[in-house]
Coordinates of C-alpha atoms in Angstrom, one line a residue:
M285 CA 60.0 115.1 146.1
Q286 CA 59.2 111.9 144.3
E287 CA 58.2 113.7 141.2
R288 CA 61.3 115.9 141.2
E289 CA 63.5 112.8 141.5
E290 CA 61.7 111.0 138.7
G291 CA 62.1 114.1 136.5
R292 CA 65.8 114.4 137.2
R293 CA 66.3 110.8 136.0
G294 CA 65.9 111.9 132.5
I295 CA 69.5 113.2 132.5
G296 CA 70.9 109.8 132.0
D297 CA 68.7 108.7 129.1
A298 CA 71.4 109.0 126.5
W299 CA 73.7 106.8 128.2
L300 CA 71.0 104.3 129.1
L301 CA 70.1 104.0 125.4
V302 CA 73.7 103.2 124.5
K303 CA 73.8 100.5 127.2
A304 CA 70.3 99.0 126.3
V305 CA 71.4 98.9 122.5
W306 CA 74.7 97.2 123.5
R307 CA 72.9 94.7 125.6
T308 CA 70.5 94.0 122.7
I309 CA 73.3 93.5 120.2
R310 CA 75.1 91.1 122.6
G311 CA 71.9 89.3 123.2
E312 CA 72.1 89.8 127.0
D313 CA 68.5 90.8 127.3
G314 CA 67.1 88.0 125.1
R315 CA 66.1 90.5 122.3
G316 CA 69.0 89.7 119.9
R317 CA 66.9 87.2 118.0
K318 CA 64.0 89.5 117.9
V319 CA 66.1 92.5 116.6
R320 CA 67.7 90.4 114.0
W321 CA 64.2 89.3 112.8
M322 CA 63.1 92.8 112.8
L323 CA 66.0 93.9 110.6
G324 CA 65.3 90.9 108.3
L325 CA 62.1 92.7 107.4
L326 CA 64.3 95.4 105.7
R327 CA 66.2 92.6 103.7
P328 CA 63.9 92.8 100.5
Y329 CA 64.7 96.5 100.3
R330 CA 68.4 96.6 101.1
A331 CA 69.3 98.5 98.0
R332 CA 67.0 101.4 98.9
V333 CA 68.2 101.1 102.5
T334 CA 71.8 101.5 101.1
W335 CA 71.0 104.4 99.1
M336 CA 69.2 106.0 102.1
L337 CA 72.3 105.5 104.3
V338 CA 74.4 107.2 101.6
A339 CA 72.0 110.1 101.5
L340 CA 72.1 110.3 105.1
V341 CA 75.8 110.5 105.4
I342 CA 75.8 113.3 102.7
A343 CA 73.3 115.3 104.4
T344 CA 75.1 114.9 107.9
A345 CA 78.3 116.1 106.2
A346 CA 76.6 119.0 104.7
A347 CA 74.9 120.0 107.9
L348 CA 78.2 120.2 109.6
A349 CA 79.9 122.6 107.1
P350 CA 78.1 126.0 108.0
P351 CA 79.8 126.8 111.3
Y352 CA 83.2 126.1 109.9
L353 CA 82.6 128.2 106.7
A354 CA 81.2 130.9 108.9
G355 CA 84.3 131.1 111.0
L356 CA 86.5 130.9 107.9
A357 CA 84.5 133.8 106.4
I358 CA 85.3 135.9 109.5
D359 CA 89.0 135.1 109.5
K360 CA 89.9 134.9 105.7
G361 CA 87.1 137.0 104.2
I362 CA 86.1 139.8 106.7
G363 CA 89.2 139.8 108.5
T364 CA 90.0 141.3 112.0
D365 CA 90.5 144.8 110.8
P366 CA 88.3 145.5 107.8
P367 CA 88.6 146.8 105.2
A368 CA 92.4 146.6 105.3
S369 CA 92.5 142.8 106.3
S370 CA 89.4 141.9 104.0
D371 CA 89.4 139.6 101.0
L372 CA 86.3 139.9 98.8
N373 CA 87.2 137.1 96.5
A374 CA 87.7 134.6 99.4
L375 CA 84.5 135.9 101.1
T376 CA 82.4 135.2 97.8
L377 CA 83.9 131.8 97.4
I378 CA 83.1 130.9 101.1
V379 CA 79.6 132.2 100.6
V380 CA 79.1 130.1 97.4
A381 CA 80.3 127.1 99.3
F382 CA 77.9 127.9 102.2
L383 CA 74.9 128.0 99.7
A384 CA 76.1 124.8 97.9
S385 CA 76.2 123.0 101.3
A386 CA 72.7 124.1 102.1
L387 CA 71.5 122.9 98.6
I388 CA 73.3 119.5 99.0
F389 CA 71.7 119.2 102.5
W390 CA 68.2 119.8 101.1
V391 CA 68.6 117.3 98.2
A392 CA 70.1 114.6 100.5
T393 CA 67.4 115.0 103.1
Y394 CA 64.7 114.8 100.6
V395 CA 66.1 111.6 99.1
Q396 CA 66.6 110.3 102.7
T397 CA 63.2 111.2 103.8
Y398 CA 61.5 109.7 100.8
L399 CA 63.5 106.4 101.0
V400 CA 62.8 106.1 104.8
G401 CA 58.9 106.6 104.3
W402 CA 58.9 104.2 101.4
V403 CA 60.7 101.4 103.2
G404 CA 58.8 102.1 106.4
Q405 CA 55.4 101.8 104.7
R406 CA 56.3 98.5 102.9
T407 CA 57.8 97.1 106.1
L408 CA 54.6 98.0 107.9
Q409 CA 52.5 96.3 105.4
N410 CA 54.5 93.1 105.3
L411 CA 54.5 93.0 109.2
R412 CA 50.7 93.3 109.3
E413 CA 50.2 90.8 106.7
R414 CA 52.5 88.3 108.5
I415 CA 50.7 88.8 111.8
Y416 CA 47.3 88.4 110.1
T417 CA 48.4 85.2 108.4
H418 CA 49.6 83.9 111.7
L419 CA 46.2 84.9 113.3
Q420 CA 44.5 82.9 110.5
S421 CA 46.4 79.8 111.3
M422 CA 45.4 79.8 115.0
S423 CA 42.8 77.4 116.2
L424 CA 39.6 78.4 117.9
G425 CA 41.0 77.8 121.3
F426 CA 43.5 80.6 120.8
Y427 CA 40.6 83.0 120.4
T428 CA 38.8 81.7 123.3
R429 CA 41.9 82.4 125.5
N430 CA 42.7 85.9 124.0
R431 CA 40.6 89.0 123.8
P432 CA 39.8 90.3 120.3
G433 CA 40.7 93.9 121.3
V434 CA 44.2 92.8 122.5
L435 CA 44.8 91.0 119.2
I436 CA 43.6 94.2 117.3
S437 CA 46.0 96.2 119.5
R438 CA 48.9 94.1 118.4
M439 CA 47.9 94.7 114.7
T440 CA 47.5 98.5 115.2
N441 CA 49.2 100.1 118.3
D442 CA 52.2 97.7 118.5
V443 CA 52.8 97.5 114.8
Q444 CA 52.9 101.5 114.7
A445 CA 55.2 101.7 117.7
L446 CA 57.6 99.1 116.0
D447 CA 57.4 101.2 112.6
T448 CA 58.4 104.3 114.5
L449 CA 61.3 102.6 116.0
V450 CA 62.4 101.0 112.6
T451 CA 62.0 104.3 110.6
D452 CA 62.4 107.3 112.7
G453 CA 64.4 105.8 115.5
I454 CA 67.1 103.9 113.5
V455 CA 67.4 106.9 111.2
T456 CA 67.8 109.3 114.0
M457 CA 70.2 107.2 115.9
V458 CA 72.5 106.8 112.9
S459 CA 72.4 110.6 112.1
S460 CA 73.0 111.5 115.5
V461 CA 76.0 109.3 115.9
L462 CA 77.4 110.5 112.6
T463 CA 76.9 114.1 113.7
L464 CA 78.4 113.6 117.2
V465 CA 81.3 111.9 115.7
G466 CA 81.8 114.4 113.0
V467 CA 81.6 117.4 115.5
V468 CA 84.3 115.7 117.7
V469 CA 86.6 115.3 114.8
I470 CA 86.2 118.7 113.6
L471 CA 86.6 120.3 117.0
L472 CA 89.8 118.3 117.6
A473 CA 91.1 119.3 114.1
I474 CA 90.4 123.1 114.8
D475 CA 91.7 123.4 118.3
V476 CA 92.5 120.6 120.7
Q477 CA 92.5 122.6 124.0
L478 CA 89.2 124.2 123.2
A479 CA 87.7 120.8 122.2
L480 CA 88.9 119.3 125.6
V481 CA 87.1 122.1 127.4
T482 CA 83.9 121.2 125.4
F483 CA 84.2 117.5 126.3
L484 CA 84.2 118.4 129.9
T485 CA 80.4 118.0 129.9
F486 CA 80.6 114.3 129.1
P487 CA 81.4 113.3 132.8
I488 CA 78.4 115.2 134.0
L489 CA 76.1 113.2 131.7
A490 CA 77.9 110.0 132.7
I491 CA 77.5 110.7 136.5
G492 CA 73.9 111.7 136.0
S493 CA 73.3 108.4 134.1
I494 CA 74.8 106.4 136.9
V495 CA 73.1 108.2 139.7
F496 CA 69.7 108.5 138.2
R497 CA 69.7 105.2 136.1
I498 CA 66.2 103.9 135.4
A499 CA 64.9 100.6 134.5
S500 CA 61.9 101.9 132.5
A501 CA 61.4 98.8 130.2
N502 CA 58.6 97.6 132.5
A503 CA 57.0 101.0 132.5
Y504 CA 56.9 101.2 128.6
R505 CA 55.8 97.5 128.5
L506 CA 52.9 98.6 130.9
T507 CA 51.9 101.4 128.5
R508 CA 51.5 98.9 125.7
E509 CA 49.5 96.6 128.0
K510 CA 47.2 99.4 129.3
I511 CA 46.4 100.7 125.8
A512 CA 45.7 97.1 124.7
N513 CA 43.3 96.8 127.7
I514 CA 41.5 99.8 126.6
T515 CA 41.1 98.7 123.1
A516 CA 40.0 95.3 124.2
Y517 CA 37.4 96.7 126.6
L518 CA 36.1 99.2 124.0
Q519 CA 35.7 96.5 121.2
E520 CA 33.9 94.2 123.7
S521 CA 31.6 96.9 125.0
L522 CA 30.7 98.2 121.7
S523 CA 30.1 94.8 120.2
G524 CA 27.7 94.1 123.1
V525 CA 26.1 97.4 123.3
R526 CA 22.6 95.9 122.8
V527 CA 23.0 93.8 125.9
V528 CA 24.4 96.7 127.8
R529 CA 21.4 99.0 126.9
S530 CA 19.0 96.1 127.6
F531 CA 20.2 95.7 131.3
G532 CA 21.0 99.4 131.9
Q533 CA 24.8 98.7 132.5
E534 CA 26.0 101.9 131.0
P535 CA 27.0 103.5 134.5
R536 CA 29.0 100.3 135.3
H537 CA 30.7 100.3 132.0
L538 CA 31.6 104.0 132.3
T539 CA 33.1 103.4 135.7
E540 CA 35.3 100.5 134.3
M541 CA 36.5 102.6 131.3
S542 CA 37.3 105.4 133.7
V543 CA 39.4 102.9 135.8
L544 CA 41.2 101.9 132.7
N545 CA 41.9 105.4 131.5
E546 CA 43.3 106.2 134.9
E547 CA 45.5 103.3 134.9
N548 CA 46.7 104.2 131.5
R549 CA 47.3 107.8 132.5
E550 CA 49.5 106.7 135.6
V551 CA 51.5 104.4 133.6
N552 CA 52.3 107.2 130.9
M553 CA 53.0 109.8 133.5
R554 CA 56.0 107.6 134.5
T555 CA 57.4 108.1 131.0
V556 CA 56.5 111.9 131.1
Y557 CA 58.6 112.5 134.1
L558 CA 61.7 111.2 132.0
N559 CA 61.0 113.6 129.1
A560 CA 59.7 116.7 131.2
S561 CA 63.2 117.5 132.7
Y562 CA 65.7 116.3 130.2
F563 CA 65.5 119.3 127.9
P564 CA 66.2 122.0 130.6
A565 CA 69.1 119.8 131.9
V566 CA 70.6 119.7 128.4
E567 CA 70.1 123.4 127.8
L568 CA 71.8 124.0 131.2
L569 CA 74.9 122.0 130.2
S570 CA 74.8 123.7 126.7
A571 CA 74.9 127.2 128.4
V572 CA 77.8 126.0 130.8
G573 CA 79.8 124.7 127.8
T574 CA 79.2 128.0 126.0
A575 CA 80.3 130.0 128.8
A576 CA 83.3 127.9 129.2
I577 CA 84.3 128.1 125.6
L578 CA 83.7 132.0 125.6
L579 CA 85.9 132.3 128.6
F580 CA 88.8 130.1 127.7
G581 CA 88.5 130.8 123.9
G582 CA 88.1 134.6 124.5
Y583 CA 91.3 134.5 126.7
Q584 CA 93.3 132.7 123.8
A585 CA 91.7 135.2 121.3
I586 CA 92.7 138.3 123.3
N587 CA 96.3 136.8 123.6
G588 CA 96.4 136.2 119.9
E589 CA 96.7 132.4 120.3
I590 CA 93.6 131.6 118.2
E591 CA 91.6 133.7 115.5
I592 CA 88.1 135.0 116.2
G593 CA 86.7 132.8 113.5
I594 CA 87.8 129.7 115.4
L595 CA 86.0 130.9 118.5
F596 CA 82.9 131.8 116.5
A597 CA 83.0 128.2 114.9
F598 CA 83.3 126.6 118.2
V599 CA 80.2 128.4 119.6
G600 CA 78.3 127.3 116.5
Y601 CA 79.3 123.7 116.9
L602 CA 78.7 123.5 120.5
Q603 CA 74.9 123.5 119.9
T604 CA 75.4 120.8 117.1
F605 CA 77.4 118.9 119.7
F606 CA 74.6 118.7 122.2
D607 CA 71.8 118.3 119.6
P608 CA 72.8 114.6 118.9
I609 CA 73.0 113.9 122.6
Q610 CA 69.5 115.2 123.1
Q611 CA 68.1 113.4 120.2
I612 CA 69.7 110.2 121.3
S613 CA 68.1 110.7 124.7
Q614 CA 64.8 111.1 123.2
L615 CA 65.2 107.9 121.4
Y616 CA 65.4 106.1 124.7
T617 CA 61.6 106.6 124.9
T618 CA 61.1 105.5 121.3
Y619 CA 63.5 102.4 121.9
Q620 CA 61.6 101.3 125.0
Q621 CA 58.2 101.6 123.4
G622 CA 59.4 99.9 120.2
M623 CA 61.0 97.0 122.2
A624 CA 58.0 96.6 124.3
A625 CA 55.9 96.3 121.2
L626 CA 58.3 93.8 119.7
D627 CA 58.1 91.7 122.8
K628 CA 54.3 91.7 122.5
I629 CA 54.3 90.9 118.7
F630 CA 56.8 88.1 119.2
D631 CA 54.8 86.6 122.1
L632 CA 51.9 86.5 119.4
L633 CA 54.1 85.1 116.5
D634 CA 55.7 82.5 118.9
T635 CA 52.4 81.0 119.9
E636 CA 51.9 77.7 118.2
P637 CA 48.6 76.6 116.8
D638 CA 46.8 74.1 118.9
L639 CA 45.9 72.0 116.0
V640 CA 49.0 70.6 114.4
D641 CA 49.3 67.5 112.4
P642 CA 51.8 65.0 113.5
P643 CA 54.8 64.3 111.4
D644 CA 53.4 60.7 110.7
A645 CA 49.9 62.1 109.7
I646 CA 48.5 60.2 106.8
D647 CA 46.2 61.3 104.0
P648 CA 42.6 60.5 104.9
G649 CA 41.8 59.3 101.3
E650 CA 38.3 58.9 100.4
I651 CA 36.0 60.1 103.1
R652 CA 33.5 57.4 104.1
G653 CA 31.3 59.7 106.2
S654 CA 31.7 57.7 109.4
I655 CA 32.7 59.3 112.7
D656 CA 34.4 57.3 115.4
L657 CA 35.2 58.7 119.0
E658 CA 37.5 56.4 121.0
D659 CA 37.8 57.3 124.7
V660 CA 37.7 61.1 124.1
W661 CA 38.6 63.5 127.0
F662 CA 38.6 67.2 126.5
G663 CA 38.8 70.3 128.7
Y664 CA 38.9 74.0 127.7
G665 CA 41.5 75.1 130.4
S666 CA 45.3 74.8 130.1
D667 CA 44.9 72.3 133.1
P668 CA 41.9 70.1 132.5
E669 CA 42.6 68.1 135.6
G670 CA 42.2 71.3 137.7
D671 CA 39.8 73.3 135.8
G672 CA 37.5 70.3 135.1
W673 CA 36.9 68.0 132.0
A674 CA 34.0 69.0 129.7
L675 CA 34.0 65.6 128.2
R676 CA 35.2 62.3 129.9
G677 CA 35.8 59.0 128.2
I678 CA 33.3 59.5 125.4
G679 CA 33.0 56.7 122.9
L680 CA 30.6 57.0 120.0
D681 CA 30.3 55.4 116.4
I682 CA 28.3 57.1 113.9
L683 CA 27.8 55.2 110.5
P684 CA 27.5 56.8 107.1
G685 CA 24.0 58.2 106.6
Q686 CA 23.0 57.6 110.2
T687 CA 21.4 60.6 112.1
V688 CA 22.3 61.0 115.7
A689 CA 20.8 63.5 118.3
L690 CA 22.8 64.8 121.2
V691 CA 20.5 65.3 124.1
G692 CA 21.5 66.7 127.5
E693 CA 21.2 69.6 130.0
T694 CA 23.0 72.8 129.5
G695 CA 26.8 72.3 130.0
A696 CA 26.7 68.7 129.3
G697 CA 29.0 69.0 126.4
K698 CA 26.9 68.8 123.3
S699 CA 28.4 71.9 121.6
T700 CA 31.8 70.8 122.8
L701 CA 31.4 67.4 121.1
A702 CA 30.3 69.1 117.8
K703 CA 33.3 71.4 117.9
L704 CA 35.6 68.4 118.4
V705 CA 34.1 66.6 115.4
A706 CA 34.6 69.8 113.3
R707 CA 38.1 69.8 114.7
F708 CA 38.0 73.4 116.2
Y709 CA 39.9 71.6 119.0
D710 CA 41.7 68.5 119.5
P711 CA 41.1 66.1 122.5
Q712 CA 43.7 65.8 125.4
R713 CA 43.0 62.1 125.4
G714 CA 41.7 59.6 123.0
R715 CA 41.2 60.3 119.3
I716 CA 38.4 61.1 116.6
L717 CA 38.4 59.2 113.4

């Protein structure tokens, strides 16, 4: 019962995507700044992006022409009572226009696809370089607190998810909206009554989205976290494979990896339920809409109120009407995955380095070679008072050319002191000159 309910929730994905995007645009979910930053990555390529949008509009317009031309061919070319009502010249012109629209669609789609790929790869390259540059600026303490595998996942899995959102997601969203608006305008222009019958399916989608609305942002965030955990564990276990083999810990690591894989599967199954049932639901609505059009439109055609070609065009546009809704609903998954990845990347980029020179920092000038530690206190944790200090009130003067040996038991702070002198870390109290 629970799985059935989870699956049925996919019906409202399209409406949920629209609401989620609207909240993002208004900044209600705190992602407006992040989205603007993400779109800023495209700014250096705005000329190509503009041409890509032009090609997308042309391709969409060309894709909307065939059903109308087919209906026109039936009414004006073939006629309702051939050969008496047939017009070969009109039919030839319509067929030429049909082929021309197909050629225009092919050329425009080629240009749009090439430009999307070009801009996407450039953006992906720049984003990875920006993240890597930021990682290079972080202090050693940052790498102590963060697992290397998680950082690798930010550079690979999360960047790829964001690239999918920026390229495929945005393009599909714009194309689907243009197609949907174009179909609505064409249907209203052809026959208002038949168009209103077609639009009766909208309330069903709206009710489904209200009843079965989902808050899947957390689920998609969890998928990013789980795959990052797997990447981190894999990196750590492989880098320490000699130790694992030496102590015979293979069974324990296999068990741990199985647990991580199972957690990843469970989290991803939550998203699978959303997609598994949506396509049958849309097909059902499409079948209901087609039946309504055939019944109502057929009645009008029998009574001579509309021509058969109009009814044929409506049936052709009906699938085109539902395809954008289906594609937008699929984008809800891409949107949530991409935004979850964007959150993770921003968490990384918003992390400030531990070692930051104060505004009043002065040039050290000529290095004398002396080291002065004045009442130095240092702890590795974020709360040294609770986690314990590694060094307490250390004072030490080392003169130029002087050799000093640090002697003490394990954990006394010898390595910590050397790291502070090299400024891998800054002390919480005191200063080092």
